[in-house]
Structure formats: C-alpha cells, structure tokens
Amino acid sequence: MRTVFNKTLLKIAKKDERIFLVLADIGYGEIEPFAKAFPDRYFNVGVAEQNMTDIACGLAMEGNIAVTYSIANFPTLRCLEQIRNDVCYHNVNVKIVIIGGGLAYGALGVSHQSTEDLAIMRALPDMVVVAPADFTEAEAATYAMVKHPGPVYYRCGYKKEPRLHKGKIDFKIGKAIQARAGGDITLIGTGTITYRVYQAAELLVKDGIQARVLSMHTVKPIDKEAILKAADETRGIITVEEHNIIGGLGGAVAEVLAEGGVGVPFKRIGLPDTYVHIVGSHDWLLDRFGFSPESIAQVAKNLLKCRQ
Amino acid sequence: MKIKELQRICLEVRRDIIRMLGEAGSGHPGGSLSAAELVVALYFSVMKHRAKEPDWEDRDRFILSKGHCCPLLYAVLARCGYFPVEKLLTLRKLGSPLQGHPHNLEVPGIEASTGSLGQGLSIANGIALAGRLNKKNYRVYCLLGDGETDEGQVWEAVMTSNHYHLDNLCAIVDRNRLQIDGKTADIMQLEPYPEKWRAFGWYVIEIDGNNLAEVLGAYLQAEKIKGKPTVIIARTIKGKGISFMENEVEWHGQAPKKEEVEKALKELGERI
C-alpha cells in the first residue's frame, strides 16, 4: 500500500506544485522517484521528527501542502505537540502519513506498532483521520487528502494488502463505503483489517447470517448517517480495528450510537489495553489477538444470540 | 529612523508592557523587557512590513519562538498600528484575542502561534525554505530565549538552517542568562555558547542587545552574510529598564503589583 501511496502522491505532485514531501530519514526504496522528480520540493531533515513537522508547518504557512512521512509512531507520537500546537492550532495544510498502521511491523516490536494513533489523532481539533482499507482506497484517499484543506492524518498500510473492493469506489472523506450488503448484522472496519472483516462476513453465510460490511476509512469525521442506518436496518453492530480497544473506531462509533439513542447490540473488537510483549509476524499477531475471520465471525454470532 | 527616536519607542513599549502586566495581574515581564531593543529595531527600522496589510506577501517574517514574551510583541505591533494601543490593556482578559501566548489567527501581525518552547526556529526554517523556492526576497527573523535553547529541537533546527544554507534566516538569542528556575549556568550550562552555534555552521554576531546602535549594526551585518544563516547572540539584562526587576529571576513570570507598576512607570518616565 505504501507503494500505491507514493506513486499516487508523485502523480498528484506532477500537476500540483504546492506539494512538498518532508522526511525524517525514512523513505528508502519508496520516495526516490519523488526526490528525483522534485528535488526542490523534497526535504530530508534527518532523524528529527519534531523539526520535520514544524518545517512542514512553515512550508504550509506559505501556501503549500506539506506531507510528512515516516514509520508508525515516529511522525505522530514523537512530535505530537508540534502536530497539536503548530499544525492543528495554525490549521495549516500539513498531511501526516504513517507507513505500517497497527501491527504491520509485527516482529519489530512495540516501538514500531502504531496502536493508539487513531484515538490520539482523533482528539486533535481540525484533524481528519483516514485509514484506507486496500490499494483502491489508498489511491482515492491520497487524492482526497490533498484536496481537503487543513490537517489530515493518513494511516497507510505496509505492503501486499489484499483487495477489498472489486470494482470502482466512491471515496469521500467522512463517508463509509459498503463493501458487502447484508441485513442481519453490520461489521464496521477501518484500515487494512477490513479485509478480514469481509472474510468473517463470508464465513457467516453458512450460518445463515448476512452481514453488512462497512469500510469506515474515515475515523474522523465519522459517518454518523451510515452508523445510524446500520443500527436501524440490522440487528447488531461490531467494530473491528487494529488499534487499542480504547478511543479509536469503536469509541467513535459508540459515541454515535449512545447519543443516537438507538440501543442496538454492540461490540468492539480491538487490541486489549496492553502491549504486545512477544515476537510475531503481522498475521500471526492478528490471529492471536482475536482478528482471525473465524474469531470475528464468532463474536458476530454471539452478539446475535444475545439478542434472541 | 534615528536611534533617539527608537530609544523613545523602546521606553514607550516598556511602559506598555508594565501597564499591560499590571492590568492583567499575570504575565512575563523579564524576557519582554530584555528583548525590547531587539524587537523594536526590527519593526521600526529593519523589517519590511505593512501594518495595514498584515498578510502582504513580501513582508519580512518575525517568529517569536519564546512566545511567553508576547507582551513585548503586542506592544510593538500596536505601536506600529496593527491594532489600537488601547487594546493592549485587554491582555489576558476574558474574550480578548491577546492571550498569554500569541495566536496568529486572532491577532493581526502575529506570524506564528507559539508558547511551547523550541518550535519556532523549525517553523522559521520552513518559511525560509518556502521563500527561497517561491523566489521571494523576504527575510525571516526568529527570536529565541537562551533558556529555550535547552530544547533538543532547537538544535535539530540549527542543523537544518545550516544544511540548507538559509541566509534569508536570522536567529536572535536573547541571552539574558536567566530562566524560570534560576541562572542558565546553574540549570543547564550553555557555554561555550557562540562556539556551539559556530560549530553548527552559523555566522555568529555577539552584541550588547540593549544597545540600539549595536542591535541595528548586527541586523545590517546579518543581511550581508551569504551562504549561511546568522545568529545574533544578544547579551541583555532580564527586566531591563526597571531597577528592581533587572537580573532578578523572580520577575520571569510575575506581574508587578499596583505600587510596583507606579514605581516602574516612574523610572521609565524619568529616562525620557
């Protein structure tokens, strides 16, 4: 997915000379085409994320669109105050892109696992939070991110994510995309985990359950309409996110449901409120923490049983 | 503008600072007073800017990285005509745009919102890079406190300005040798200070920062330095101009009481 993002950004930058890429020594093997095509609009400031973020802020204050880009938590948590005080408070056109959201960097350990980002970025005023599910969304989200005036957080996958959407999609910031129709229960995913959510929905068919799958690629602003519609039309809602159980997609959906007063059976699937202390590949960790399609399907069945 | 006139403005601005803080009942007098000459010289003599057109695209940019010294900047902006002088007395009052740390979206003339230390020079780098690429001739000035340069990010930024040869950027350090908790030498040793900047590739000018002739000379000299950024290390006196505040650490972040305001204003008045 990171390759899709970089190719798309390069394509956009060819037409839009406001685009700058500001790095902190992480881009090897991906950003070279941009650096070669636009040496004047590419800055690598060394291993210095705070500086990276504020340089981007300064560039954006002069009417440009500055993209910061790094792995997992480095362009977010390391420089959170710079994002808050300088990017968001000034409300400037800085786009913060991370590669490897969630557990994508599995075996590299917790320093490289981005599992609180959605909650933290979502809490910043004026910040838009997007997490594309597959390559098709990743490309569309890049265009949408550039078009949106103001700060955007873009949680990119790593590589080789399976395709969720078969055909063309209508990607709009703040509007969920239905990846599968169904009237029994609604499964909402965000980011690359959504493919496993889709697989879970396919498994449920043999139990006679038709699950609706929503790709909630924008965690903020959240698509209230799609959530309330799901609450009205289906018998339960489950959120699935590769993120701490606290404050991310599940939290955002719960807020909508609680204030909507709809009282639908609801369950969040996320990482338990603890860190991963052992080595694991991305897929191995996901299975272990309850993100296998079978586990997700089981949670759905249990939720529907509760209802009866 | 003649030095005598600039000196008069400095006095006026110092009186504004005292009145504002006295009225607000809180704020940071020490570093606002120490940097008066540095900022007055910029706005009344050195920088290209238009008070009636704050967003004029060719203006020189000034970033107050030590945002807590905004009473000084507010006073200078008001005296330049960015907003009415009477508004100064709304500092820290309910609903006023004049917050305890400056905000660019609410106050005309404020370039960047600051308050958390160590971030201004990175922003200034971004603005300077953008200026060069946009083929603009504006210069970027960034005022830092000496204590502020304890922040690691400052040195990330210092490396960056040198790496990109940002000769359209001029940093000014208000070297008043005090920070909140005490002397900079006791809290975190900065010396050998000019050598540090030189080692990072900067052109260093050392001056008496409360001497307007030296301040003006330094800004002129900085404009002529090509191929590298310039820092003006300005030795100043914290609380400058008010006898009981000078070099006293307690006046970093405390407002004068009513009698102290009167005493301070009297001292400032006597020097006209």
XYZ file of C-alpha atoms in Angstrom:
580
model
C 0.000 0.000 0.000
C 2.866 2.368 0.695
C 3.947 1.991 -2.932
C 0.455 2.882 -4.094
C 0.512 5.920 -1.854
C 3.900 7.102 -3.087
C 3.035 6.578 -6.747
C -0.210 8.458 -6.327
C 1.438 11.320 -4.482
C 4.023 11.603 -7.236
C 1.269 11.693 -9.840
C -0.531 14.462 -7.956
C 2.701 16.398 -7.379
C 3.334 16.479 -11.127
C 0.202 18.563 -11.513
C 0.209 20.433 -8.212
C 3.378 22.324 -7.455
C 2.223 23.124 -3.927
C 3.065 19.557 -2.826
C 6.178 19.179 -0.668
C 7.495 15.993 0.903
C 9.325 16.375 4.213
C 11.064 13.306 5.597
C 12.987 12.324 8.681
C 15.335 9.722 7.237
C 12.673 7.133 6.480
C 11.682 6.729 2.883
C 14.338 4.485 1.439
C 13.183 2.429 -1.516
C 9.933 4.363 -1.906
C 10.429 8.095 -2.118
C 13.297 8.246 -4.606
C 11.078 8.938 -7.641
C 9.585 11.965 -5.852
C 13.004 13.162 -4.695
C 14.350 12.827 -8.226
C 11.386 14.476 -9.921
C 11.115 17.371 -7.463
C 14.429 17.922 -5.687
C 13.296 21.418 -4.711
C 10.133 20.165 -3.080
C 11.711 17.321 -1.166
C 13.447 17.799 2.175
C 15.008 15.091 4.255
C 15.780 16.714 7.593
C 17.470 13.742 9.187
C 16.319 11.767 12.201
C 14.408 14.709 13.644
C 10.636 14.316 13.574
C 9.836 17.407 15.633
C 11.834 19.522 13.237
C 10.253 17.718 10.270
C 6.755 18.547 11.469
C 7.457 22.226 12.106
C 9.303 22.700 8.811
C 6.217 21.245 7.140
C 4.161 23.718 9.165
C 6.303 26.638 7.952
C 6.074 25.474 4.340
C 2.307 25.137 4.643
C 2.003 28.586 6.212
C 3.361 29.934 2.930
C 0.539 28.372 0.940
C 1.971 24.935 0.238
C 0.780 21.414 1.007
C 3.444 19.665 3.053
C 3.424 15.906 3.557
C 5.368 14.399 6.443
C 6.064 10.705 6.143
C 7.585 8.048 8.353
C 7.020 4.714 10.053
C 4.366 4.007 12.645
C 4.636 6.360 15.656
C 7.597 8.462 14.574
C 5.700 11.209 12.703
C 2.886 11.230 15.263
C 3.731 10.477 18.878
C 7.348 11.652 18.715
C 6.151 15.073 17.613
C 2.638 15.134 18.988
C 2.968 18.591 20.482
C 4.256 20.001 17.206
C 1.216 18.484 15.471
C -1.081 19.948 18.089
C 0.368 23.443 18.551
C 1.789 24.053 15.130
C -0.145 22.003 12.564
C -3.613 21.922 14.102
C -3.652 25.221 16.013
C -2.492 27.056 12.884
C -4.893 24.848 10.904
C -2.417 24.503 8.066
C -2.199 22.148 5.120
C 0.080 19.512 6.593
C -0.617 15.859 5.822
C 0.854 13.339 8.224
C 1.388 9.944 6.646
C 2.419 6.853 8.530
C 3.501 3.608 6.980
C 2.522 0.446 8.785
C -0.547 1.249 10.856
C -1.493 -1.169 13.619
C 0.669 -4.286 13.927
C 2.008 -4.184 10.356
C 5.622 -4.114 11.525
C 4.864 -7.105 13.751
C 8.220 -8.563 14.709
C 9.900 -5.166 15.046
C 8.197 -4.725 18.371
C 6.060 -2.162 20.126
C 8.170 0.860 19.165
C 7.125 0.165 15.565
C 3.493 -0.757 16.229
C 1.035 2.068 15.853
C -1.854 1.099 18.064
C -3.053 4.301 19.753
C -2.804 6.627 16.764
C -6.471 6.731 15.805
C -7.546 7.761 19.309
C -4.813 10.339 19.721
C -5.089 11.910 16.270
C -8.877 11.893 16.516
C -8.701 14.017 19.667
C -6.898 16.863 17.885
C -9.202 19.661 16.701
C -9.417 20.143 12.913
C -7.586 16.875 12.242
C -9.111 14.495 9.717
C -8.242 10.833 10.326
C -8.211 8.392 7.422
C -7.178 4.735 7.255
C -7.661 3.194 3.805
C -8.537 -0.499 3.639
C -6.924 -1.532 0.359
C -4.999 -0.220 -2.634
C -8.099 1.222 -4.264
C -8.967 3.185 -1.156
C -5.330 4.155 -0.623
C -5.166 5.796 -4.028
C -8.501 7.569 -3.640
C -7.614 8.656 -0.093
C -4.407 10.276 -1.324
C -6.362 12.438 -3.757
C -8.948 13.239 -1.079
C -6.263 14.113 1.446
C -4.619 16.623 -0.881
C -7.967 18.123 -1.826
C -9.023 18.609 1.795
C -7.891 21.975 3.140
C -6.284 21.503 6.545
C -4.523 18.835 8.595
C -5.028 15.185 7.666
C -3.682 12.070 9.315
C -3.282 9.207 6.832
C -2.712 5.731 8.272
C -1.190 3.752 5.449
C -0.692 0.008 5.315
C 2.625 -1.596 4.612
C 2.557 -3.904 1.617
C 0.643 -6.599 -0.257
C -2.693 -5.955 1.419
C -5.478 -7.968 -0.276
C -8.083 -6.230 -2.357
C -11.329 -5.460 -0.540
C -13.273 -3.685 -3.267
C -13.905 -5.494 -6.518
C -14.939 -2.543 -8.632
C -14.710 1.216 -8.556
C -15.414 3.047 -5.344
C -16.832 6.420 -4.465
C -14.377 7.661 -1.860
C -15.396 10.709 0.106
C -13.847 11.840 3.380
C -16.386 11.165 6.114
C -18.465 8.690 4.077
C -18.219 4.962 4.752
C -18.110 2.561 1.805
C -20.283 -0.531 1.899
C -18.061 -3.435 0.947
C -20.771 -6.068 1.372
C -24.542 -5.849 1.605
C -26.369 -7.565 4.444
C -29.358 -7.052 6.678
C -28.656 -9.206 9.750
C -25.687 -7.568 11.368
C -23.204 -4.801 10.492
C -19.452 -5.235 10.735
C -17.503 -1.979 10.596
C -13.779 -1.990 9.940
C -11.173 0.673 9.422
C -7.874 0.336 7.631
C -6.369 -2.848 6.282
C -8.023 -5.094 8.880
C -11.280 -4.557 6.988
C -10.380 -7.369 4.594
C -10.503 -9.831 7.483
C -13.846 -8.347 8.448
C -15.050 -9.106 4.943
C -13.782 -12.678 5.233
C -15.675 -13.044 8.502
C -18.846 -11.909 6.773
C -18.353 -14.578 4.109
C -17.961 -17.223 6.824
C -21.214 -16.157 8.438
C -23.171 -17.073 5.301
C -23.052 -20.769 6.189
C -24.776 -19.931 9.472
C -27.473 -18.146 7.534
C -26.251 -14.707 8.562
C -25.949 -11.918 6.022
C -23.518 -9.353 7.379
C -23.182 -5.847 6.059
C -19.550 -4.741 5.894
C -18.709 -1.058 6.081
C -15.253 0.249 5.375
C -15.036 3.221 7.719
C -11.934 4.648 6.063
C -12.523 7.977 7.781
C -12.497 7.681 11.557
C -12.933 11.439 11.863
C -15.263 12.931 10.855
C -17.139 9.673 11.417
C -20.048 8.783 9.148
C -22.937 9.094 11.604
C -25.523 8.509 8.932
C -24.120 5.108 7.929
C -23.858 4.052 11.589
C -27.398 5.044 12.497
C -28.712 3.467 9.310
C -26.950 0.227 10.227
C -28.429 0.427 13.722
C -31.864 0.827 12.205
C -31.608 -1.793 9.491
C -29.560 -4.558 11.100
C -29.714 -6.379 14.448
C -26.268 -5.602 15.781
C -23.092 -3.639 15.177
C -19.494 -4.782 15.597
C -16.457 -2.581 15.087
C -13.071 -4.060 14.226
C -9.847 -2.088 14.418
C -6.152 -2.870 14.594
C -5.801 -0.487 17.494
C -6.152 -0.349 21.236
C -9.743 -1.069 22.234
C -9.889 2.419 23.766
C -10.758 5.533 21.866
C -10.414 4.563 18.215
C -13.042 3.411 15.723
C -15.044 1.524 18.347
C -15.076 4.550 20.605
C -16.164 6.826 17.785
C -18.993 4.504 16.742
C -20.087 4.031 20.363
C -20.353 7.794 20.764
C -22.666 7.990 17.760
C -24.811 5.085 18.944
C -25.091 6.327 22.520
C -26.072 9.832 21.513
C -28.335 8.480 18.772
C -30.282 6.650 21.484
C -30.722 3.580 19.301
C -29.862 0.829 21.794
C -28.616 -1.716 19.281
C -26.465 -4.672 20.465
C -22.879 -3.517 20.023
C -19.418 -4.978 20.427
C -15.935 -3.587 19.824
C -13.099 -5.788 18.616
C -9.658 -4.307 19.128
C -6.388 -4.935 20.859
C -6.647 -5.433 24.611
C -5.391 -2.478 26.651
C -1.859 -3.825 26.811
C 1.244 -4.004 24.626
C 2.479 -6.947 22.609
C 5.368 -8.454 24.533
C 6.341 -11.266 22.188
C 7.641 -11.671 18.665
C 5.047 -12.213 15.994
C 4.517 -11.639 12.312
C 1.677 -9.324 11.344
C -0.728 -12.161 10.516
C 0.297 -14.274 13.486
C -0.298 -11.414 15.902
C -3.654 -10.599 14.341
C -4.816 -14.200 14.744
C -3.545 -14.323 18.289
C -5.343 -11.149 19.296
C -8.726 -12.218 18.003
C -8.682 -10.806 14.487
C -8.943 -14.095 12.583
C -12.043 -14.170 10.365
C -13.272 -17.116 12.477
C -12.951 -15.150 15.730
C -14.682 -12.116 14.271
C -17.472 -14.349 12.918
C -17.863 -15.987 16.332
C -18.238 -12.580 18.023
C -20.948 -11.768 15.480
C -22.815 -14.995 16.176
C -22.616 -14.442 19.923
C -23.914 -10.911 19.592
C -26.907 -12.050 17.574
C -27.573 -14.858 20.088
C -27.645 -12.360 22.949
C -30.317 -10.519 21.116
C -32.558 -13.610 20.956
C 14.737 56.158 11.928
C 17.167 57.828 14.268
C 18.430 55.996 17.313
C 16.975 58.649 19.595
C 13.525 58.009 18.185
C 13.972 54.257 18.553
C 15.033 54.776 22.160
C 11.849 56.753 22.753
C 9.788 53.908 21.272
C 11.591 51.377 23.458
C 10.643 53.381 26.519
C 7.065 53.633 25.348
C 6.933 49.897 24.690
C 8.413 49.153 28.122
C 5.736 51.322 29.702
C 3.109 49.434 27.679
C 4.480 46.136 28.951
C 4.332 47.271 32.576
C 0.808 48.654 32.206
C -0.414 45.529 30.419
C 1.003 43.149 33.001
C -0.167 45.300 35.884
C -3.666 45.330 34.438
C -3.636 41.604 33.635
C -2.225 40.637 37.027
C -0.018 37.999 35.418
C 2.491 37.580 32.626
C 6.178 37.587 31.826
C 7.961 40.929 32.307
C 11.616 39.841 32.498
C 12.105 38.485 28.988
C 9.711 41.010 27.441
C 11.802 43.869 28.810
C 15.166 42.337 27.971
C 14.309 41.938 24.286
C 12.703 45.357 23.723
C 15.538 46.840 21.650
C 15.819 43.659 19.588
C 12.156 43.708 18.530
C 11.648 47.482 18.304
C 14.652 47.785 15.979
C 13.206 45.075 13.729
C 9.738 46.559 13.403
C 10.667 50.259 13.316
C 13.843 50.127 11.290
C 14.873 46.790 9.805
C 11.892 44.787 8.554
C 9.722 45.441 5.527
C 6.134 45.178 6.691
C 2.759 46.888 6.411
C 0.619 47.340 9.494
C -2.448 47.948 7.348
C -1.758 44.872 5.246
C -0.536 42.238 7.727
C -0.596 39.459 5.110
C 1.373 41.411 2.494
C 3.183 38.571 0.787
C 6.566 40.276 0.514
C 6.753 41.208 4.187
C 9.664 40.082 6.296
C 8.541 37.420 8.782
C 9.127 37.531 12.519
C 8.629 34.430 14.659
C 8.589 34.942 18.399
C 9.757 31.495 19.420
C 9.754 32.499 23.089
C 6.014 33.059 22.949
C 5.663 33.964 26.613
C 7.263 37.331 25.800
C 4.268 38.306 23.665
C 3.507 41.423 25.742
C 6.535 42.930 24.006
C 5.336 41.856 20.577
C 1.769 43.015 21.234
C 3.061 46.432 22.317
C 5.312 46.755 19.264
C 2.530 45.690 16.888
C 0.109 48.150 18.475
C 2.665 50.974 18.284
C 3.180 50.092 14.596
C -0.561 50.412 14.039
C -1.580 46.757 13.616
C -4.328 47.285 16.199
C -5.327 50.080 18.593
C -2.967 50.729 21.505
C -5.955 50.709 23.887
C -6.449 47.040 23.096
C -3.185 46.249 24.874
C -4.877 46.543 28.236
C -7.113 43.589 27.350
C -4.122 41.253 27.721
C -5.304 38.021 29.343
C -8.800 39.454 29.828
C -11.892 37.350 29.127
C -12.668 37.140 25.427
C -9.611 39.122 24.324
C -7.527 37.863 21.407
C -4.404 38.855 23.364
C -3.741 35.531 25.036
C -0.861 34.793 27.358
C 0.851 33.253 24.338
C 0.335 34.653 20.846
C -2.113 33.256 18.272
C -1.723 34.107 14.603
C -5.333 33.505 13.604
C -6.682 36.084 16.056
C -4.106 38.887 16.241
C -3.054 40.799 13.096
C 0.696 40.766 12.644
C 1.392 37.602 14.615
C 3.164 35.267 12.228
C 3.080 32.047 14.251
C 1.298 30.823 17.343
C 3.918 29.889 19.890
C 4.099 29.115 23.584
C 5.700 25.719 23.832
C 9.402 26.414 23.599
C 11.809 25.166 20.968
C 9.500 25.058 17.956
C 9.835 28.496 16.366
C 13.141 28.007 14.590
C 11.866 24.902 12.774
C 8.836 26.849 11.582
C 11.149 29.680 10.542
C 13.184 27.156 8.548
C 10.067 26.050 6.695
C 9.103 29.649 5.935
C 12.644 30.466 4.802
C 12.773 27.398 2.533
C 9.392 28.293 1.054
C 10.545 31.879 0.477
C 13.606 30.760 -1.387
C 11.654 28.326 -3.574
C 8.922 30.869 -4.260
C 11.681 33.307 -5.251
C 10.609 35.767 -2.591
C 13.058 38.194 -1.123
C 11.589 38.315 2.349
C 13.814 37.663 5.339
C 12.827 35.547 8.317
C 13.705 36.571 11.864
C 13.280 34.272 14.813
C 13.747 35.369 18.421
C 14.617 32.678 20.948
C 15.266 32.792 24.646
C 18.609 31.469 25.830
C 16.933 29.063 28.249
C 14.743 27.943 25.370
C 17.786 26.577 23.593
C 17.906 23.785 26.179
C 15.279 22.184 23.920
C 16.698 19.495 21.657
C 14.509 20.528 18.752
C 16.303 23.878 18.588
C 19.490 22.053 17.630
C 17.657 19.943 15.052
C 16.574 23.232 13.537
C 20.028 24.790 13.882
C 21.469 21.922 11.827
C 18.735 22.302 9.224
C 19.279 26.047 8.659
C 22.947 25.357 8.063
C 22.324 22.317 5.864
C 20.125 24.351 3.530
C 22.346 27.450 3.714
C 19.431 29.611 4.774
C 20.980 33.060 4.529
C 17.480 34.579 4.436
C 17.108 33.487 8.046
C 18.383 35.352 11.092
C 18.021 33.927 14.585
C 18.327 36.187 17.599
C 19.014 34.754 21.034
C 18.005 36.921 23.972
C 20.968 35.929 26.122
C 19.759 37.302 29.446
C 21.279 34.377 31.356
C 18.180 33.639 33.418
C 15.402 31.111 33.008
C 12.377 30.249 35.160
C 14.200 28.325 37.842
C 17.442 30.280 38.017
C 20.616 31.131 36.160
C 21.107 29.334 32.849
C 24.600 28.461 34.031
C 23.145 26.629 37.044
C 20.150 24.982 35.379
C 21.848 23.774 32.190
C 25.215 25.086 31.107
C 25.020 26.636 27.635
C 28.615 27.809 27.311
C 30.675 27.748 25.234
C 27.622 29.233 23.549
C 28.816 31.180 20.478
C 31.181 28.300 19.735
C 28.233 25.900 19.684
C 26.457 27.933 17.013
C 29.691 28.343 15.051
C 30.321 24.608 15.238
C 26.854 24.094 13.729
C 27.843 26.241 10.767
C 26.240 29.557 11.668
C 27.687 33.021 11.328
C 27.684 34.436 14.850
C 27.381 38.085 15.832
C 27.717 38.921 19.510
C 26.386 42.231 20.760
C 25.015 44.148 23.701
C 21.360 43.527 22.937
C 20.142 46.531 24.894
C 22.315 48.902 22.873
C 20.333 50.043 19.847
C 23.373 51.057 17.811
C 24.832 47.574 18.214
C 21.468 45.956 17.526
C 20.962 47.888 14.287
C 24.535 47.192 13.243
C 24.061 43.475 13.819
C 20.898 43.315 11.708
C 22.645 45.174 8.882
C 25.620 42.872 9.063
C 23.389 39.775 9.120
C 21.727 40.810 5.854
C 25.101 40.838 4.159
C 26.126 37.334 5.196
C 25.562 34.973 2.271
C 25.557 31.183 2.098
C 24.857 30.543 5.772
C 22.381 31.521 8.462
C 23.257 34.183 11.011
C 22.588 34.215 14.718
C 22.760 37.351 16.792
C 23.640 36.415 20.336
C 22.378 39.424 22.197
C 23.655 39.853 25.727
C 20.796 41.528 27.548
C 19.597 42.271 31.029
C 16.462 40.469 32.060
C 13.932 43.009 33.320
C 15.924 45.792 31.621
C 14.815 49.296 32.500
C 13.171 48.606 35.849
C 15.719 48.721 38.670
C 14.013 46.207 40.913
C 13.412 43.732 38.087
C 16.842 43.760 36.492
C 18.655 40.425 36.759
C 16.119 39.137 39.299
C 14.930 35.620 38.498
C 11.593 36.121 40.262
C 10.488 38.547 37.525
C 10.487 35.886 34.839
C 6.795 35.227 35.134
C 5.269 37.504 37.721
C 3.287 40.694 37.197
C 4.007 43.898 39.118
C 1.514 44.942 41.777
C -0.072 48.398 41.778
C 2.708 50.178 43.696
C 5.316 48.356 41.653
C 3.625 49.468 38.425
C 3.750 53.076 39.607
C 7.352 52.790 40.646
C 8.316 51.148 37.353
C 6.469 53.718 35.249
C 8.140 56.492 37.191
C 11.547 55.015 36.478
C 10.714 54.698 32.810
C 9.299 58.231 32.716
C 12.384 59.748 34.247
C 14.505 58.440 31.451
C 12.841 60.317 28.629
